[in-house]
Protein backbone atom coordinates (compact mmCIF):
# COMPACT_ATOMS: atom_id res chain seq x y z
CA UNK A 1 0.00 0.00 0.00
CA UNK A 2 1.50 3.38 -0.86
CA UNK A 3 1.63 6.24 1.59
CA UNK A 4 -0.93 8.33 -0.36
CA UNK A 5 -3.59 5.65 0.21
CA UNK A 6 -2.60 5.29 3.87
CA UNK A 7 -2.83 9.05 4.27
CA UNK A 8 -6.29 9.06 2.66
CA UNK A 9 -7.47 6.25 4.96
CA UNK A 10 -6.23 8.18 8.00
CA UNK A 11 -8.13 11.27 6.86
CA UNK A 12 -11.31 9.20 6.50
CA UNK A 13 -10.88 7.63 9.96
CA UNK A 14 -10.16 10.99 11.63
CA UNK A 15 -13.07 12.65 9.87
CA UNK A 16 -15.53 10.17 11.33
CA UNK A 17 -14.42 10.41 14.99
CA UNK A 18 -16.81 12.26 17.34
CA UNK A 19 -14.29 15.07 17.91
CA UNK A 20 -14.05 15.68 14.17
CA UNK A 21 -17.84 15.57 13.99
CA UNK A 22 -17.92 18.22 16.70
CA UNK A 23 -15.68 20.43 14.62
CA UNK A 24 -17.97 19.85 11.64
CA UNK A 25 -21.19 20.11 13.69
CA UNK A 26 -23.39 17.41 15.03
CA UNK A 27 -22.35 14.05 16.49
CA UNK A 28 -23.83 11.09 14.65
CA UNK A 29 -25.50 8.26 16.59
CA UNK A 30 -22.80 5.71 17.46
CA UNK A 31 -23.07 2.21 16.01
CA UNK A 32 -22.79 0.75 19.52
CA UNK A 33 -23.45 1.97 23.07
CA UNK A 34 -21.09 4.56 24.59
CA UNK A 35 -20.77 6.10 28.02
CA UNK A 36 -19.12 9.52 28.38
CA UNK A 37 -17.98 10.88 31.76
CA UNK A 38 -17.82 14.67 32.28
CA UNK A 39 -16.10 16.61 35.05
CA UNK A 40 -18.89 18.61 36.72
CA UNK A 41 -16.83 19.68 39.72
CA UNK A 42 -16.46 18.61 43.33
CA UNK A 43 -17.83 18.96 46.84
CA UNK A 44 -15.50 19.84 49.70
CA UNK A 45 -17.67 18.36 52.46
CA UNK A 46 -17.20 20.52 55.56
CA UNK A 47 -18.59 18.00 58.06
CA UNK A 48 -18.50 14.24 57.48
CA UNK A 49 -20.24 13.23 60.73
CA UNK A 50 -23.65 12.81 58.99
CA UNK A 51 -22.03 10.00 56.96
CA UNK A 52 -21.33 8.10 60.21
CA UNK A 53 -17.64 8.10 59.33
CA UNK A 54 -14.61 9.43 61.18
CA UNK A 55 -11.87 11.47 59.54
CA UNK A 56 -9.37 8.63 59.99
CA UNK A 57 -11.74 6.17 58.28
CA UNK A 58 -11.92 7.99 54.93
CA UNK A 59 -9.31 8.59 52.23
CA UNK A 60 -10.56 12.11 51.55
CA UNK A 61 -13.51 14.31 52.49
CA UNK A 62 -13.78 15.45 48.86
CA UNK A 63 -16.56 14.13 46.66
CA UNK A 64 -16.51 14.10 42.86
CA UNK A 65 -19.44 15.41 40.85
CA UNK A 66 -19.46 13.63 37.49
CA UNK A 67 -22.12 14.01 34.80
CA UNK A 68 -22.79 11.21 32.30
CA UNK A 69 -23.94 10.95 28.70
CA UNK A 70 -25.17 7.60 27.42
CA UNK A 71 -25.07 7.56 23.60
CA UNK A 72 -27.15 4.72 22.15
CA UNK A 73 -27.78 4.09 18.43
CA UNK A 74 -31.42 5.04 19.09
CA UNK A 75 -30.86 8.19 21.16
CA UNK A 76 -29.09 9.80 24.11
CA UNK A 77 -29.59 9.99 27.86
CA UNK A 78 -28.06 12.53 30.27
CA UNK A 79 -27.66 11.07 33.77
CA UNK A 80 -27.09 13.68 36.53
CA UNK A 81 -26.15 17.19 35.47
CA UNK A 82 -23.84 18.59 38.14
CA UNK A 83 -24.12 20.95 41.09
CA UNK A 84 -22.97 24.35 39.79
CA UNK A 85 -24.89 25.54 36.71
CA UNK A 86 -22.82 26.62 33.71
CA UNK A 87 -24.21 30.15 34.07
CA UNK A 88 -22.43 30.44 37.46
CA UNK A 89 -19.00 29.45 36.10
CA UNK A 90 -17.03 32.54 35.01
CA UNK A 91 -14.72 32.19 31.96
CA UNK A 92 -11.46 30.68 33.18
CA UNK A 93 -12.65 30.75 36.78
CA UNK A 94 -14.43 28.71 39.40
CA UNK A 95 -18.19 28.61 39.98
CA UNK A 96 -19.36 28.00 43.54
CA UNK A 97 -22.66 26.87 45.02
CA UNK A 98 -23.52 26.46 48.71
CA UNK A 99 -19.91 27.37 49.60
CA UNK A 100 -18.51 23.84 49.18
CA UNK A 101 -19.71 22.90 45.67
CA UNK A 102 -17.33 24.12 42.96
CA UNK A 103 -16.81 23.61 39.24
CA UNK A 104 -14.41 24.98 36.66
CA UNK A 105 -15.71 23.20 33.54
CA UNK A 106 -19.00 23.95 31.85
CA UNK A 107 -21.11 20.92 30.95
CA UNK A 108 -22.34 22.65 27.78
CA UNK A 109 -18.76 23.15 26.59
CA UNK A 110 -17.86 19.51 27.32
CA UNK A 111 -20.92 18.34 25.35
CA UNK A 112 -20.12 20.66 22.43
CA UNK A 113 -16.59 19.23 22.27
CA UNK A 114 -18.08 15.87 21.26
CA UNK A 115 -20.68 17.32 18.91
CA UNK A 116 -23.75 17.41 21.15
CA UNK A 117 -25.89 20.39 21.98
CA UNK A 118 -28.39 20.10 24.86
CA UNK A 119 -31.23 20.31 22.33
CA UNK A 120 -29.99 17.03 20.78
CA UNK A 121 -30.36 15.04 24.01
CA UNK A 122 -33.28 12.61 23.87
CA UNK A 123 -33.75 11.80 27.55
CA UNK A 124 -32.87 13.39 30.89
CA UNK A 125 -32.83 11.50 34.20
CA UNK A 126 -31.39 12.17 37.67
CA UNK A 127 -30.43 9.68 40.29
CA UNK A 128 -32.38 12.00 42.60
CA UNK A 129 -33.46 15.60 43.12
CA UNK A 130 -30.71 16.94 45.46
CA UNK A 131 -28.98 20.17 44.42
CA UNK A 132 -25.66 18.53 43.52
CA UNK A 133 -27.31 16.39 40.79
CA UNK A 134 -29.65 18.85 39.04
CA UNK A 135 -27.41 21.93 38.49
CA UNK A 136 -27.79 22.15 34.71
CA UNK A 137 -31.29 20.65 34.43
CA UNK A 138 -32.80 23.74 32.78
CA UNK A 139 -30.40 23.23 29.87
CA UNK A 140 -32.24 20.00 29.00
CA UNK A 141 -35.83 21.27 29.17
CA UNK A 142 -36.38 20.12 25.55
CA UNK A 143 -35.42 16.51 26.38
CA UNK A 144 -37.94 13.96 27.60
CA UNK A 145 -37.63 13.80 31.38
CA UNK A 146 -37.71 10.31 32.87
CA UNK A 147 -38.73 10.75 36.50
CA UNK A 148 -40.50 8.83 39.26
CA UNK A 149 -43.58 10.32 40.86
CA UNK A 150 -42.27 10.94 44.39
CA UNK A 151 -39.17 12.72 43.07
CA UNK A 152 -41.15 15.00 40.77
CA UNK A 153 -43.64 15.71 43.57
CA UNK A 154 -40.91 16.76 46.01
CA UNK A 155 -39.19 18.88 43.33
CA UNK A 156 -42.28 21.01 42.86
CA UNK A 157 -43.49 20.92 46.48
CA UNK A 158 -44.40 24.14 48.25
CA UNK A 159 -42.41 25.07 50.25
CA UNK A 160 -39.50 23.55 48.31
CA UNK A 161 -37.11 21.06 49.94
CA UNK A 162 -33.98 22.72 51.38
CA UNK A 163 -31.95 19.89 49.82
CA UNK A 164 -32.30 21.23 46.30
CA UNK A 165 -32.22 24.39 44.17
CA UNK A 166 -35.62 24.74 42.43
CA UNK A 167 -34.42 27.60 40.22
CA UNK A 168 -31.95 25.21 38.56
CA UNK A 169 -34.68 22.86 37.28
CA UNK A 170 -37.73 25.16 37.07
CA UNK A 171 -37.91 24.80 33.26
CA UNK A 172 -38.61 21.06 33.59
CA UNK A 173 -42.12 21.79 34.84
CA UNK A 174 -43.33 22.01 31.23
CA UNK A 175 -40.96 19.43 29.73
CA UNK A 176 -42.22 16.32 28.00
CA UNK A 177 -42.26 13.94 30.98
CA UNK A 178 -42.50 10.19 31.42
CA UNK A 179 -43.51 9.18 34.95
CA UNK A 180 -41.56 5.98 35.50
CA UNK A 181 -43.57 3.38 37.42
CA UNK A 182 -41.57 0.21 36.71
CA UNK A 183 -38.89 -0.83 39.17
CA UNK A 184 -36.62 -1.45 36.14
CA UNK A 185 -37.12 1.01 33.27
CA UNK A 186 -35.53 -0.09 29.98
CA UNK A 187 -34.70 3.24 28.31
CA UNK A 188 -34.01 2.10 24.73
CA UNK A 189 -35.94 -1.20 24.76
CA UNK A 190 -32.96 -3.56 24.34
CA UNK A 191 -31.93 -4.02 27.98
CA UNK A 192 -28.65 -2.14 27.54
CA UNK A 193 -29.61 0.97 29.54
CA UNK A 194 -31.87 0.38 32.54
CA UNK A 195 -32.92 2.82 35.26
CA UNK A 196 -33.39 0.85 38.48
CA UNK A 197 -35.39 1.94 41.49
CA UNK A 198 -33.24 2.22 44.66
CA UNK A 199 -35.17 4.37 47.15
CA UNK A 200 -34.00 5.48 50.58
CA UNK A 201 -31.48 8.28 50.06
CA UNK A 202 -34.43 10.19 48.62
CA UNK A 203 -38.07 9.08 48.15
CA UNK A 204 -37.62 7.70 44.61
CA UNK A 205 -33.83 7.51 44.29
CA UNK A 206 -32.58 5.42 41.36
CA UNK A 207 -29.38 3.97 39.85
CA UNK A 208 -28.41 3.41 36.20
CA UNK A 209 -27.30 0.13 34.61
CA UNK A 210 -25.30 0.48 31.38
CA UNK A 211 -24.29 -2.75 29.63
CA UNK A 212 -21.27 -1.88 27.48
CA UNK A 213 -19.94 -4.29 24.86
CA UNK A 214 -16.20 -3.95 25.56
CA UNK A 215 -16.15 -2.53 29.10
CA UNK A 216 -18.83 -4.86 30.37
CA UNK A 217 -21.76 -3.89 32.60
CA UNK A 218 -21.47 -0.74 34.74
CA UNK A 219 -23.83 0.51 37.44
CA UNK A 220 -23.89 4.25 38.21
CA UNK A 221 -24.63 4.56 41.92
CA UNK A 222 -26.37 7.89 42.30
CA UNK A 223 -26.05 8.47 46.06
CA UNK A 224 -26.75 4.89 47.12
CA UNK A 225 -23.26 5.38 48.58
CA UNK A 226 -21.29 8.64 48.75
CA UNK A 227 -17.90 7.71 50.20
CA UNK A 228 -16.64 4.26 49.14
CA UNK A 229 -16.00 3.63 52.86
CA UNK A 230 -19.77 3.63 53.45
CA UNK A 231 -19.90 0.46 51.37
CA UNK A 232 -16.89 -1.18 53.02
CA UNK A 233 -17.86 -0.29 56.58
CA UNK A 234 -21.62 -0.59 55.99
CA UNK A 235 -22.43 2.91 57.27
CA UNK A 236 -25.76 4.57 56.60
CA UNK A 237 -25.76 8.39 56.63
CA UNK A 238 -28.02 9.99 59.23
CA UNK A 239 -29.52 12.26 56.57
CA UNK A 240 -31.13 9.51 54.48
CA UNK A 241 -34.81 10.07 53.66
CA UNK A 242 -35.60 6.52 54.80
CA UNK A 243 -32.66 4.52 56.25
CA UNK A 244 -34.44 1.15 56.21
CA UNK A 245 -35.21 1.64 52.50
CA UNK A 246 -31.53 2.49 51.96
CA UNK A 247 -30.50 -0.78 53.64
CA UNK A 248 -32.93 -2.74 51.43
CA UNK A 249 -31.86 -0.90 48.25
CA UNK A 250 -28.17 -1.48 49.02
CA UNK A 251 -28.83 -5.19 49.57
CA UNK A 252 -30.78 -5.46 46.29
CA UNK A 253 -28.08 -3.59 44.35
CA UNK A 254 -25.26 -5.70 45.85
CA UNK A 255 -27.15 -8.88 44.83
CA UNK A 256 -27.63 -7.44 41.34
CA UNK A 257 -23.90 -6.64 41.07
CA UNK A 258 -23.04 -10.16 42.11
CA UNK A 259 -25.42 -11.65 39.55
CA UNK A 260 -24.42 -9.43 36.61
CA UNK A 261 -20.73 -8.93 37.56
CA UNK A 262 -21.28 -5.23 36.88
CA UNK A 263 -18.74 -2.68 38.13
CA UNK A 264 -20.18 -0.19 40.61
CA UNK A 265 -19.12 3.38 39.93
CA UNK A 266 -19.78 5.36 43.12
CA UNK A 267 -20.44 8.75 41.61
CA UNK A 268 -19.14 10.79 44.58
CA UNK A 269 -16.02 8.59 45.04
CA UNK A 270 -13.33 11.22 44.46
CA UNK A 271 -10.43 8.80 43.86
CA UNK A 272 -12.54 6.36 41.83
CA UNK A 273 -13.93 9.06 39.55
CA UNK A 274 -10.47 10.60 39.11
CA UNK A 275 -9.36 7.33 37.52
CA UNK A 276 -12.22 7.23 34.99
CA UNK A 277 -11.60 8.24 31.37
CA UNK A 278 -13.16 11.64 30.75
CA UNK A 279 -14.90 12.90 27.64
CA UNK A 280 -13.98 13.17 24.74
CA UNK A 281 -12.73 9.69 25.58
CA UNK A 282 -15.52 7.21 26.33
CA UNK A 283 -16.37 3.70 27.47
CA UNK A 284 -17.91 1.35 24.91
ZN1 LIG B 1 -25.04 13.78 45.79
mmCIF file of C-alpha atoms and ligand atoms in Angstrom:
data_model
loop_
_atom_site.group_PDB
_atom_site.id
_atom_site.type_symbol
_atom_site.label_atom_id
_atom_site.label_comp_id
_atom_site.label_asym_id
_atom_site.label_seq_id
_atom_site.Cartn_x
_atom_site.Cartn_y
_atom_site.Cartn_z
ATOM 1 C CA UNK A 1 0.000 0.000 0.000
ATOM 2 C CA UNK A 2 1.503 3.382 -0.862
ATOM 3 C CA UNK A 3 1.631 6.235 1.588
ATOM 4 C CA UNK A 4 -0.927 8.325 -0.359
ATOM 5 C CA UNK A 5 -3.590 5.647 0.213
ATOM 6 C CA UNK A 6 -2.596 5.293 3.867
ATOM 7 C CA UNK A 7 -2.830 9.048 4.272
ATOM 8 C CA UNK A 8 -6.287 9.060 2.663
ATOM 9 C CA UNK A 9 -7.465 6.249 4.959
ATOM 10 C CA UNK A 10 -6.234 8.176 7.998
ATOM 11 C CA UNK A 11 -8.132 11.268 6.864
ATOM 12 C CA UNK A 12 -11.309 9.201 6.501
ATOM 13 C CA UNK A 13 -10.876 7.630 9.956
ATOM 14 C CA UNK A 14 -10.157 10.986 11.629
ATOM 15 C CA UNK A 15 -13.073 12.654 9.868
ATOM 16 C CA UNK A 16 -15.533 10.172 11.327
ATOM 17 C CA UNK A 17 -14.425 10.414 14.986
ATOM 18 C CA UNK A 18 -16.810 12.258 17.338
ATOM 19 C CA UNK A 19 -14.294 15.066 17.911
ATOM 20 C CA UNK A 20 -14.049 15.676 14.173
ATOM 21 C CA UNK A 21 -17.840 15.566 13.993
ATOM 22 C CA UNK A 22 -17.924 18.220 16.701
ATOM 23 C CA UNK A 23 -15.678 20.428 14.624
ATOM 24 C CA UNK A 24 -17.974 19.845 11.643
ATOM 25 C CA UNK A 25 -21.187 20.108 13.692
ATOM 26 C CA UNK A 26 -23.393 17.406 15.035
ATOM 27 C CA UNK A 27 -22.347 14.051 16.491
ATOM 28 C CA UNK A 28 -23.828 11.092 14.651
ATOM 29 C CA UNK A 29 -25.499 8.256 16.590
ATOM 30 C CA UNK A 30 -22.799 5.715 17.464
ATOM 31 C CA UNK A 31 -23.068 2.208 16.013
ATOM 32 C CA UNK A 32 -22.795 0.753 19.525
ATOM 33 C CA UNK A 33 -23.450 1.970 23.066
ATOM 34 C CA UNK A 34 -21.087 4.562 24.588
ATOM 35 C CA UNK A 35 -20.768 6.102 28.024
ATOM 36 C CA UNK A 36 -19.121 9.515 28.376
ATOM 37 C CA UNK A 37 -17.980 10.883 31.762
ATOM 38 C CA UNK A 38 -17.816 14.665 32.279
ATOM 39 C CA UNK A 39 -16.099 16.607 35.053
ATOM 40 C CA UNK A 40 -18.889 18.607 36.716
ATOM 41 C CA UNK A 41 -16.827 19.678 39.720
ATOM 42 C CA UNK A 42 -16.461 18.607 43.326
ATOM 43 C CA UNK A 43 -17.831 18.964 46.840
ATOM 44 C CA UNK A 44 -15.495 19.837 49.704
ATOM 45 C CA UNK A 45 -17.673 18.355 52.459
ATOM 46 C CA UNK A 46 -17.202 20.521 55.555
ATOM 47 C CA UNK A 47 -18.592 17.998 58.058
ATOM 48 C CA UNK A 48 -18.500 14.240 57.483
ATOM 49 C CA UNK A 49 -20.241 13.234 60.725
ATOM 50 C CA UNK A 50 -23.652 12.806 58.989
ATOM 51 C CA UNK A 51 -22.027 9.996 56.958
ATOM 52 C CA UNK A 52 -21.334 8.098 60.209
ATOM 53 C CA UNK A 53 -17.635 8.103 59.329
ATOM 54 C CA UNK A 54 -14.612 9.428 61.180
ATOM 55 C CA UNK A 55 -11.870 11.471 59.543
ATOM 56 C CA UNK A 56 -9.371 8.628 59.990
ATOM 57 C CA UNK A 57 -11.737 6.174 58.276
ATOM 58 C CA UNK A 58 -11.918 7.993 54.927
ATOM 59 C CA UNK A 59 -9.309 8.591 52.226
ATOM 60 C CA UNK A 60 -10.564 12.115 51.546
ATOM 61 C CA UNK A 61 -13.505 14.305 52.488
ATOM 62 C CA UNK A 62 -13.777 15.447 48.858
ATOM 63 C CA UNK A 63 -16.562 14.133 46.662
ATOM 64 C CA UNK A 64 -16.508 14.102 42.860
ATOM 65 C CA UNK A 65 -19.445 15.406 40.849
ATOM 66 C CA UNK A 66 -19.462 13.628 37.495
ATOM 67 C CA UNK A 67 -22.117 14.012 34.804
ATOM 68 C CA UNK A 68 -22.786 11.214 32.301
ATOM 69 C CA UNK A 69 -23.944 10.952 28.700
ATOM 70 C CA UNK A 70 -25.167 7.601 27.415
ATOM 71 C CA UNK A 71 -25.073 7.561 23.603
ATOM 72 C CA UNK A 72 -27.147 4.717 22.145
ATOM 73 C CA UNK A 73 -27.781 4.087 18.429
ATOM 74 C CA UNK A 74 -31.425 5.042 19.095
ATOM 75 C CA UNK A 75 -30.856 8.194 21.161
ATOM 76 C CA UNK A 76 -29.091 9.802 24.108
ATOM 77 C CA UNK A 77 -29.589 9.987 27.864
ATOM 78 C CA UNK A 78 -28.060 12.527 30.266
ATOM 79 C CA UNK A 79 -27.659 11.074 33.767
ATOM 80 C CA UNK A 80 -27.093 13.680 36.529
ATOM 81 C CA UNK A 81 -26.150 17.186 35.470
ATOM 82 C CA UNK A 82 -23.840 18.585 38.138
ATOM 83 C CA UNK A 83 -24.116 20.954 41.086
ATOM 84 C CA UNK A 84 -22.974 24.347 39.793
ATOM 85 C CA UNK A 85 -24.893 25.538 36.711
ATOM 86 C CA UNK A 86 -22.818 26.618 33.708
ATOM 87 C CA UNK A 87 -24.209 30.153 34.070
ATOM 88 C CA UNK A 88 -22.427 30.437 37.458
ATOM 89 C CA UNK A 89 -19.001 29.450 36.097
ATOM 90 C CA UNK A 90 -17.027 32.540 35.006
ATOM 91 C CA UNK A 91 -14.721 32.188 31.963
ATOM 92 C CA UNK A 92 -11.459 30.681 33.177
ATOM 93 C CA UNK A 93 -12.650 30.752 36.780
ATOM 94 C CA UNK A 94 -14.430 28.708 39.402
ATOM 95 C CA UNK A 95 -18.189 28.614 39.975
ATOM 96 C CA UNK A 96 -19.360 27.998 43.537
ATOM 97 C CA UNK A 97 -22.662 26.870 45.018
ATOM 98 C CA UNK A 98 -23.524 26.460 48.709
ATOM 99 C CA UNK A 99 -19.913 27.370 49.605
ATOM 100 C CA UNK A 100 -18.505 23.837 49.183
ATOM 101 C CA UNK A 101 -19.709 22.904 45.674
ATOM 102 C CA UNK A 102 -17.325 24.118 42.964
ATOM 103 C CA UNK A 103 -16.806 23.610 39.241
ATOM 104 C CA UNK A 104 -14.409 24.985 36.664
ATOM 105 C CA UNK A 105 -15.710 23.197 33.538
ATOM 106 C CA UNK A 106 -18.998 23.952 31.848
ATOM 107 C CA UNK A 107 -21.107 20.922 30.953
ATOM 108 C CA UNK A 108 -22.335 22.646 27.779
ATOM 109 C CA UNK A 109 -18.756 23.148 26.593
ATOM 110 C CA UNK A 110 -17.859 19.513 27.319
ATOM 111 C CA UNK A 111 -20.917 18.338 25.348
ATOM 112 C CA UNK A 112 -20.123 20.664 22.430
ATOM 113 C CA UNK A 113 -16.591 19.231 22.272
ATOM 114 C CA UNK A 114 -18.078 15.867 21.259
ATOM 115 C CA UNK A 115 -20.676 17.322 18.913
ATOM 116 C CA UNK A 116 -23.753 17.413 21.146
ATOM 117 C CA UNK A 117 -25.889 20.394 21.980
ATOM 118 C CA UNK A 118 -28.394 20.099 24.859
ATOM 119 C CA UNK A 119 -31.235 20.312 22.325
ATOM 120 C CA UNK A 120 -29.993 17.028 20.780
ATOM 121 C CA UNK A 121 -30.356 15.040 24.007
ATOM 122 C CA UNK A 122 -33.284 12.610 23.870
ATOM 123 C CA UNK A 123 -33.752 11.805 27.554
ATOM 124 C CA UNK A 124 -32.869 13.388 30.892
ATOM 125 C CA UNK A 125 -32.827 11.503 34.199
ATOM 126 C CA UNK A 126 -31.387 12.171 37.667
ATOM 127 C CA UNK A 127 -30.428 9.677 40.292
ATOM 128 C CA UNK A 128 -32.379 12.004 42.597
ATOM 129 C CA UNK A 129 -33.458 15.597 43.125
ATOM 130 C CA UNK A 130 -30.712 16.936 45.458
ATOM 131 C CA UNK A 131 -28.976 20.175 44.417
ATOM 132 C CA UNK A 132 -25.660 18.532 43.517
ATOM 133 C CA UNK A 133 -27.311 16.392 40.792
ATOM 134 C CA UNK A 134 -29.649 18.855 39.043
ATOM 135 C CA UNK A 135 -27.413 21.934 38.494
ATOM 136 C CA UNK A 136 -27.795 22.148 34.711
ATOM 137 C CA UNK A 137 -31.288 20.650 34.426
ATOM 138 C CA UNK A 138 -32.800 23.738 32.777
ATOM 139 C CA UNK A 139 -30.396 23.235 29.870
ATOM 140 C CA UNK A 140 -32.244 20.004 28.998
ATOM 141 C CA UNK A 141 -35.825 21.274 29.165
ATOM 142 C CA UNK A 142 -36.376 20.122 25.549
ATOM 143 C CA UNK A 143 -35.416 16.514 26.380
ATOM 144 C CA UNK A 144 -37.937 13.959 27.601
ATOM 145 C CA UNK A 145 -37.627 13.797 31.376
ATOM 146 C CA UNK A 146 -37.708 10.310 32.869
ATOM 147 C CA UNK A 147 -38.734 10.751 36.501
ATOM 148 C CA UNK A 148 -40.498 8.830 39.256
ATOM 149 C CA UNK A 149 -43.579 10.322 40.861
ATOM 150 C CA UNK A 150 -42.266 10.942 44.392
ATOM 151 C CA UNK A 151 -39.170 12.717 43.066
ATOM 152 C CA UNK A 152 -41.152 14.996 40.767
ATOM 153 C CA UNK A 153 -43.638 15.708 43.574
ATOM 154 C CA UNK A 154 -40.908 16.756 46.011
ATOM 155 C CA UNK A 155 -39.187 18.884 43.330
ATOM 156 C CA UNK A 156 -42.285 21.009 42.863
ATOM 157 C CA UNK A 157 -43.493 20.919 46.481
ATOM 158 C CA UNK A 158 -44.402 24.138 48.248
ATOM 159 C CA UNK A 159 -42.410 25.074 50.253
ATOM 160 C CA UNK A 160 -39.496 23.548 48.312
ATOM 161 C CA UNK A 161 -37.107 21.063 49.935
ATOM 162 C CA UNK A 162 -33.976 22.721 51.375
ATOM 163 C CA UNK A 163 -31.946 19.894 49.818
ATOM 164 C CA UNK A 164 -32.303 21.228 46.299
ATOM 165 C CA UNK A 165 -32.217 24.391 44.165
ATOM 166 C CA UNK A 166 -35.616 24.737 42.433
ATOM 167 C CA UNK A 167 -34.424 27.605 40.221
ATOM 168 C CA UNK A 168 -31.947 25.215 38.564
ATOM 169 C CA UNK A 169 -34.681 22.860 37.278
ATOM 170 C CA UNK A 170 -37.726 25.157 37.072
ATOM 171 C CA UNK A 171 -37.906 24.800 33.261
ATOM 172 C CA UNK A 172 -38.612 21.061 33.588
ATOM 173 C CA UNK A 173 -42.119 21.792 34.839
ATOM 174 C CA UNK A 174 -43.327 22.014 31.233
ATOM 175 C CA UNK A 175 -40.964 19.430 29.728
ATOM 176 C CA UNK A 176 -42.219 16.321 27.999
ATOM 177 C CA UNK A 177 -42.256 13.937 30.978
ATOM 178 C CA UNK A 178 -42.497 10.191 31.421
ATOM 179 C CA UNK A 179 -43.512 9.181 34.946
ATOM 180 C CA UNK A 180 -41.564 5.984 35.503
ATOM 181 C CA UNK A 181 -43.574 3.381 37.421
ATOM 182 C CA UNK A 182 -41.570 0.215 36.707
ATOM 183 C CA UNK A 183 -38.887 -0.832 39.174
ATOM 184 C CA UNK A 184 -36.622 -1.450 36.138
ATOM 185 C CA UNK A 185 -37.124 1.007 33.266
ATOM 186 C CA UNK A 186 -35.534 -0.089 29.983
ATOM 187 C CA UNK A 187 -34.699 3.244 28.305
ATOM 188 C CA UNK A 188 -34.009 2.098 24.728
ATOM 189 C CA UNK A 189 -35.937 -1.205 24.756
ATOM 190 C CA UNK A 190 -32.964 -3.558 24.342
ATOM 191 C CA UNK A 191 -31.933 -4.018 27.981
ATOM 192 C CA UNK A 192 -28.646 -2.141 27.538
ATOM 193 C CA UNK A 193 -29.612 0.969 29.541
ATOM 194 C CA UNK A 194 -31.873 0.376 32.541
ATOM 195 C CA UNK A 195 -32.920 2.822 35.259
ATOM 196 C CA UNK A 196 -33.387 0.852 38.483
ATOM 197 C CA UNK A 197 -35.391 1.945 41.488
ATOM 198 C CA UNK A 198 -33.236 2.221 44.657
ATOM 199 C CA UNK A 199 -35.174 4.368 47.149
ATOM 200 C CA UNK A 200 -33.997 5.481 50.585
ATOM 201 C CA UNK A 201 -31.477 8.280 50.061
ATOM 202 C CA UNK A 202 -34.430 10.186 48.624
ATOM 203 C CA UNK A 203 -38.066 9.083 48.150
ATOM 204 C CA UNK A 204 -37.616 7.701 44.610
ATOM 205 C CA UNK A 205 -33.828 7.511 44.294
ATOM 206 C CA UNK A 206 -32.584 5.425 41.357
ATOM 207 C CA UNK A 207 -29.384 3.971 39.850
ATOM 208 C CA UNK A 208 -28.407 3.412 36.202
ATOM 209 C CA UNK A 209 -27.297 0.134 34.615
ATOM 210 C CA UNK A 210 -25.304 0.478 31.378
ATOM 211 C CA UNK A 211 -24.292 -2.752 29.630
ATOM 212 C CA UNK A 212 -21.268 -1.876 27.480
ATOM 213 C CA UNK A 213 -19.945 -4.291 24.856
ATOM 214 C CA UNK A 214 -16.203 -3.954 25.563
ATOM 215 C CA UNK A 215 -16.147 -2.526 29.101
ATOM 216 C CA UNK A 216 -18.834 -4.863 30.370
ATOM 217 C CA UNK A 217 -21.759 -3.885 32.603
ATOM 218 C CA UNK A 218 -21.470 -0.740 34.742
ATOM 219 C CA UNK A 219 -23.830 0.512 37.440
ATOM 220 C CA UNK A 220 -23.886 4.251 38.213
ATOM 221 C CA UNK A 221 -24.633 4.559 41.921
ATOM 222 C CA UNK A 222 -26.371 7.886 42.305
ATOM 223 C CA UNK A 223 -26.048 8.473 46.062
ATOM 224 C CA UNK A 224 -26.751 4.889 47.117
ATOM 225 C CA UNK A 225 -23.257 5.381 48.575
ATOM 226 C CA UNK A 226 -21.288 8.642 48.746
ATOM 227 C CA UNK A 227 -17.898 7.707 50.199
ATOM 228 C CA UNK A 228 -16.637 4.258 49.137
ATOM 229 C CA UNK A 229 -15.997 3.632 52.857
ATOM 230 C CA UNK A 230 -19.771 3.625 53.448
ATOM 231 C CA UNK A 231 -19.899 0.464 51.369
ATOM 232 C CA UNK A 232 -16.886 -1.184 53.015
ATOM 233 C CA UNK A 233 -17.864 -0.292 56.581
ATOM 234 C CA UNK A 234 -21.618 -0.587 55.987
ATOM 235 C CA UNK A 235 -22.434 2.906 57.273
ATOM 236 C CA UNK A 236 -25.762 4.570 56.599
ATOM 237 C CA UNK A 237 -25.760 8.392 56.625
ATOM 238 C CA UNK A 238 -28.021 9.986 59.226
ATOM 239 C CA UNK A 239 -29.516 12.257 56.567
ATOM 240 C CA UNK A 240 -31.131 9.508 54.482
ATOM 241 C CA UNK A 241 -34.807 10.065 53.664
ATOM 242 C CA UNK A 242 -35.600 6.517 54.801
ATOM 243 C CA UNK A 243 -32.658 4.523 56.254
ATOM 244 C CA UNK A 244 -34.445 1.153 56.205
ATOM 245 C CA UNK A 245 -35.211 1.639 52.500
ATOM 246 C CA UNK A 246 -31.529 2.487 51.957
ATOM 247 C CA UNK A 247 -30.495 -0.775 53.639
ATOM 248 C CA UNK A 248 -32.927 -2.740 51.435
ATOM 249 C CA UNK A 249 -31.863 -0.901 48.248
ATOM 250 C CA UNK A 250 -28.170 -1.483 49.018
ATOM 251 C CA UNK A 251 -28.831 -5.193 49.570
ATOM 252 C CA UNK A 252 -30.783 -5.463 46.290
ATOM 253 C CA UNK A 253 -28.078 -3.595 44.349
ATOM 254 C CA UNK A 254 -25.259 -5.699 45.849
ATOM 255 C CA UNK A 255 -27.146 -8.881 44.834
ATOM 256 C CA UNK A 256 -27.627 -7.441 41.335
ATOM 257 C CA UNK A 257 -23.899 -6.639 41.067
ATOM 258 C CA UNK A 258 -23.040 -10.164 42.111
ATOM 259 C CA UNK A 259 -25.419 -11.654 39.553
ATOM 260 C CA UNK A 260 -24.416 -9.430 36.613
ATOM 261 C CA UNK A 261 -20.726 -8.932 37.558
ATOM 262 C CA UNK A 262 -21.285 -5.232 36.880
ATOM 263 C CA UNK A 263 -18.744 -2.675 38.133
ATOM 264 C CA UNK A 264 -20.177 -0.189 40.605
ATOM 265 C CA UNK A 265 -19.118 3.379 39.930
ATOM 266 C CA UNK A 266 -19.784 5.364 43.118
ATOM 267 C CA UNK A 267 -20.444 8.751 41.612
ATOM 268 C CA UNK A 268 -19.139 10.788 44.578
ATOM 269 C CA UNK A 269 -16.023 8.586 45.036
ATOM 270 C CA UNK A 270 -13.330 11.222 44.461
ATOM 271 C CA UNK A 271 -10.435 8.799 43.860
ATOM 272 C CA UNK A 272 -12.541 6.357 41.832
ATOM 273 C CA UNK A 273 -13.931 9.065 39.552
ATOM 274 C CA UNK A 274 -10.475 10.605 39.111
ATOM 275 C CA UNK A 275 -9.363 7.328 37.522
ATOM 276 C CA UNK A 276 -12.223 7.229 34.985
ATOM 277 C CA UNK A 277 -11.602 8.237 31.367
ATOM 278 C CA UNK A 278 -13.162 11.637 30.751
ATOM 279 C CA UNK A 279 -14.899 12.903 27.638
ATOM 280 C CA UNK A 280 -13.982 13.168 24.738
ATOM 281 C CA UNK A 281 -12.729 9.690 25.578
ATOM 282 C CA UNK A 282 -15.524 7.209 26.331
ATOM 283 C CA UNK A 283 -16.366 3.701 27.475
ATOM 284 C CA UNK A 284 -17.912 1.351 24.913
HETATM 285 ZN ZN1 LIG B 1 -25.038 13.780 45.793
#
